[in-house]
Amino acid sequence: MGEATRTFVAVEIDQRTAARAAAVIDRLRAAGADVTWVAPRNLHLTLKFLGDVRNELLPAVIESLRGAARRVPPFALEIHGVGAFPQLDRPRTIWLGARQGDEHMRLLAEAIERSLEPLGFAPEARGYTTHLTIGRVRRPTAALRSLSELMRRQSDQAVGEIAVEQVVAMASTLTPRGPIYEPLARVPLSEEVSGGSV
């Protein structure tokens, strides 16, 4: 590692949900659009992207995450529906959304934003949207119309339910074959917080 580490904060998904997400990717891949699809082993829900973090700052980042995680109890998150940013008809980022547990994810993201702001990490201008990125459009082609139609047909697709019990500070190394993710620290959510205080 150099003097800084490309870092983000995420919730990992289990192998069963990753396999079901991969099945959705395979169905969308049939459109033939020019998309970089995320490898199943790299699927995760990003809570906050931090960029290049000075290595001497990483312990403070992890301690701040501990403070945020203590305020949120574990919860179930239902991965549900296919969508895209900025919209289905002009997709650039393709994702799976969430239904049950979405509010808890947003509260967790807000707690992380607040905990990291004193370290110099500016809050996101847009509010947090729970999403699991599965693909990024490389360039627009005629096949995007077919892709949009396939996504529209799967906008109500149930993918799976995951238990959110921890957040992970993750290092990201960019390589020609795609990113390599390595956990820096796993921080458990609080078992002691009552459900009513979320």
Short mmCIF file of C-alpha atoms in Angstrom, two decimals:
data_model
loop_
_atom_site.label_atom_id
_atom_site.label_comp_id
_atom_site.label_asym_id
_atom_site.label_seq_id
_atom_site.Cartn_x
_atom_site.Cartn_y
_atom_site.Cartn_z
CA MET A 1 0.00 0.00 0.00
CA GLY A 2 1.20 3.52 -0.70
CA GLU A 3 0.56 6.61 1.41
CA ALA A 4 -3.19 6.54 0.75
CA THR A 5 -5.83 3.87 0.30
CA ARG A 6 -8.85 4.13 -1.99
CA THR A 7 -11.61 3.43 0.52
CA PHE A 8 -15.36 3.01 0.75
CA VAL A 9 -17.87 1.89 3.38
CA ALA A 10 -20.22 -0.92 2.45
CA VAL A 11 -22.60 -3.65 3.47
CA GLU A 12 -21.63 -7.06 2.11
CA ILE A 13 -24.18 -9.49 0.69
CA ASP A 14 -24.30 -13.24 1.20
CA GLN A 15 -23.43 -15.80 -1.49
CA ARG A 16 -27.02 -16.84 -2.07
CA THR A 17 -28.15 -13.26 -2.76
CA ALA A 18 -25.05 -12.69 -4.92
CA ALA A 19 -25.97 -15.76 -6.98
CA ARG A 20 -29.52 -14.48 -7.47
CA ALA A 21 -28.18 -11.05 -8.43
CA ALA A 22 -25.84 -12.75 -10.92
CA ALA A 23 -28.89 -14.47 -12.47
CA VAL A 24 -30.48 -11.03 -12.97
CA ILE A 25 -27.24 -9.81 -14.58
CA ASP A 26 -27.30 -12.78 -16.97
CA ARG A 27 -30.85 -11.92 -18.04
CA LEU A 28 -29.89 -8.27 -18.66
CA ARG A 29 -26.68 -9.23 -20.44
CA ALA A 30 -28.86 -10.80 -23.17
CA ALA A 31 -29.72 -7.29 -24.42
CA GLY A 32 -26.17 -7.03 -25.80
CA ALA A 33 -25.61 -3.49 -24.49
CA ASP A 34 -22.06 -2.23 -23.91
CA VAL A 35 -22.06 -2.61 -20.13
CA THR A 36 -19.35 -3.51 -17.61
CA TRP A 37 -21.15 -5.96 -15.34
CA VAL A 38 -20.02 -6.34 -11.73
CA ALA A 39 -18.48 -9.72 -10.87
CA PRO A 40 -20.60 -11.61 -8.28
CA ARG A 41 -17.69 -11.62 -5.77
CA ASN A 42 -17.61 -7.79 -5.90
CA LEU A 43 -21.32 -7.15 -5.32
CA HIS A 44 -22.02 -4.97 -2.29
CA LEU A 45 -24.13 -2.01 -1.14
CA THR A 46 -22.02 1.14 -0.88
CA LEU A 47 -22.87 3.40 2.05
CA LYS A 48 -20.19 6.01 1.39
CA PHE A 49 -17.27 6.36 -1.01
CA LEU A 50 -14.32 8.08 0.68
CA GLY A 51 -11.80 8.17 -2.14
CA ASP A 52 -8.08 8.14 -1.38
CA VAL A 53 -7.68 8.25 2.40
CA ARG A 54 -4.30 8.97 3.95
CA ASN A 55 -3.20 5.80 5.72
CA GLU A 56 -2.57 7.60 9.01
CA LEU A 57 -6.23 8.69 8.97
CA LEU A 58 -7.66 5.18 8.53
CA PRO A 59 -7.73 4.31 12.28
CA ALA A 60 -9.79 7.47 12.95
CA VAL A 61 -12.12 6.59 10.07
CA ILE A 62 -12.70 3.12 11.51
CA GLU A 63 -13.27 4.53 15.01
CA SER A 64 -15.84 6.96 13.58
CA LEU A 65 -17.60 4.05 11.89
CA ARG A 66 -17.74 2.26 15.26
CA GLY A 67 -19.49 5.29 16.73
CA ALA A 68 -22.03 5.38 13.88
CA ALA A 69 -22.67 1.62 13.97
CA ARG A 70 -23.36 1.73 17.70
CA ARG A 71 -26.45 3.85 17.00
CA VAL A 72 -28.14 1.34 14.67
CA PRO A 73 -29.40 -2.18 15.48
CA PRO A 74 -29.08 -5.09 13.03
CA PHE A 75 -31.90 -5.34 10.51
CA ALA A 76 -33.12 -7.30 7.48
CA LEU A 77 -32.85 -5.72 4.03
CA GLU A 78 -34.89 -6.96 1.08
CA ILE A 79 -33.07 -6.57 -2.25
CA HIS A 80 -35.84 -5.90 -4.73
CA GLY A 81 -36.28 -4.49 -8.23
CA VAL A 82 -34.01 -3.37 -11.07
CA GLY A 83 -33.41 0.32 -11.67
CA ALA A 84 -30.91 2.74 -13.16
CA PHE A 85 -29.34 6.15 -12.65
CA PRO A 86 -30.22 8.65 -13.95
CA GLN A 87 -33.31 6.78 -15.24
CA LEU A 88 -34.37 3.55 -16.95
CA ASP A 89 -34.58 5.13 -20.42
CA ARG A 90 -31.06 6.61 -20.13
CA PRO A 91 -29.19 4.15 -17.94
CA ARG A 92 -25.62 4.84 -16.90
CA THR A 93 -25.50 2.90 -13.63
CA ILE A 94 -27.67 -0.21 -13.33
CA TRP A 95 -28.67 -1.37 -9.87
CA LEU A 96 -30.87 -3.53 -7.69
CA GLY A 97 -32.98 -1.58 -5.22
CA ALA A 98 -34.40 -2.32 -1.79
CA ARG A 99 -37.78 -2.53 -0.16
CA GLN A 100 -38.09 -3.73 3.46
CA GLY A 101 -35.21 -2.31 5.51
CA ASP A 102 -34.60 0.62 3.15
CA GLU A 103 -35.37 3.17 5.88
CA HIS A 104 -32.84 1.50 8.20
CA MET A 105 -30.18 1.66 5.46
CA ARG A 106 -30.81 5.36 5.01
CA LEU A 107 -30.52 5.97 8.75
CA LEU A 108 -27.28 3.98 8.81
CA ALA A 109 -25.90 6.01 5.89
CA GLU A 110 -26.86 9.26 7.63
CA ALA A 111 -25.15 8.14 10.86
CA ILE A 112 -21.99 7.36 8.88
CA GLU A 113 -22.11 10.72 7.10
CA ARG A 114 -22.37 12.56 10.43
CA SER A 115 -19.58 10.52 12.03
CA LEU A 116 -17.12 11.11 9.17
CA GLU A 117 -17.81 14.80 8.56
CA PRO A 118 -15.47 15.96 11.41
CA LEU A 119 -12.64 14.08 9.65
CA GLY A 120 -13.12 16.19 6.53
CA PHE A 121 -15.41 13.94 4.48
CA ALA A 122 -18.14 16.16 3.06
CA PRO A 123 -21.72 14.81 3.19
CA GLU A 124 -23.28 13.80 -0.11
CA ALA A 125 -25.31 16.62 -1.67
CA ARG A 126 -27.97 14.11 -2.75
CA GLY A 127 -29.80 12.04 -0.18
CA TYR A 128 -28.82 8.38 0.14
CA THR A 129 -30.54 5.88 -2.16
CA THR A 130 -30.16 2.22 -1.23
CA HIS A 131 -28.82 0.43 -4.30
CA LEU A 132 -26.61 -2.48 -5.24
CA THR A 133 -24.70 -1.57 -8.41
CA ILE A 134 -24.66 -4.44 -10.91
CA GLY A 135 -23.42 -2.69 -14.06
CA ARG A 136 -22.11 0.51 -15.64
CA VAL A 137 -22.83 1.51 -19.24
CA ARG A 138 -19.56 2.02 -21.13
CA ARG A 139 -21.10 3.76 -24.12
CA PRO A 140 -24.61 4.20 -25.47
CA THR A 141 -25.57 1.85 -28.30
CA ALA A 142 -28.81 0.86 -30.00
CA ALA A 143 -29.02 -2.11 -27.62
CA LEU A 144 -29.70 0.24 -24.70
CA ARG A 145 -33.35 0.35 -25.71
CA SER A 146 -33.59 -3.44 -25.34
CA LEU A 147 -31.75 -3.21 -22.02
CA SER A 148 -34.17 -0.57 -20.74
CA GLU A 149 -37.10 -2.79 -21.70
CA LEU A 150 -35.57 -5.79 -19.92
CA MET A 151 -34.99 -3.67 -16.81
CA ARG A 152 -38.54 -2.39 -16.90
CA ARG A 153 -39.82 -5.97 -16.95
CA GLN A 154 -37.77 -6.73 -13.84
CA SER A 155 -38.52 -3.55 -11.91
CA ASP A 156 -40.53 -5.61 -9.40
CA GLN A 157 -38.10 -8.56 -9.25
CA ALA A 158 -37.52 -10.04 -5.77
CA VAL A 159 -33.82 -10.88 -5.42
CA GLY A 160 -33.29 -11.85 -1.80
CA GLU A 161 -33.09 -10.75 1.81
CA ILE A 162 -29.84 -10.10 3.64
CA ALA A 163 -29.11 -9.66 7.34
CA VAL A 164 -27.35 -6.33 7.88
CA GLU A 165 -25.29 -6.91 11.02
CA GLN A 166 -22.10 -4.97 10.24
CA VAL A 167 -20.53 -2.38 7.98
CA VAL A 168 -17.17 -2.85 6.28
CA ALA A 169 -14.43 -0.33 5.58
CA MET A 170 -13.15 -1.61 2.25
CA ALA A 171 -9.95 -0.93 0.31
CA SER A 172 -10.35 -0.79 -3.46
CA THR A 173 -7.41 -1.44 -5.80
CA LEU A 174 -8.09 -0.69 -9.46
CA THR A 175 -6.58 -3.16 -11.93
CA PRO A 176 -6.96 -3.72 -15.70
CA ARG A 177 -9.09 -6.79 -14.88
CA GLY A 178 -11.40 -4.86 -12.58
CA PRO A 179 -11.27 -3.68 -8.96
CA ILE A 180 -10.01 -5.84 -6.12
CA TYR A 181 -11.73 -5.25 -2.78
CA GLU A 182 -10.12 -6.04 0.56
CA PRO A 183 -11.77 -5.49 3.97
CA LEU A 184 -9.85 -3.11 6.22
CA ALA A 185 -12.23 -3.52 9.19
CA ARG A 186 -15.64 -5.02 9.91
CA VAL A 187 -17.68 -2.99 12.38
CA PRO A 188 -20.73 -4.63 14.01
CA LEU A 189 -24.02 -2.82 14.41
CA SER A 190 -25.23 -2.43 17.99
CA GLU A 191 -27.08 -5.38 19.50
CA GLU A 192 -28.02 -3.16 22.43
CA VAL A 193 -30.04 -0.50 20.61
CA SER A 194 -33.79 -1.11 20.79
CA GLY A 195 -35.67 -1.17 17.49
CA GLY A 196 -37.66 1.90 18.50
CA SER A 197 -34.62 4.17 18.69
CA VAL A 198 -33.59 3.82 15.05
#
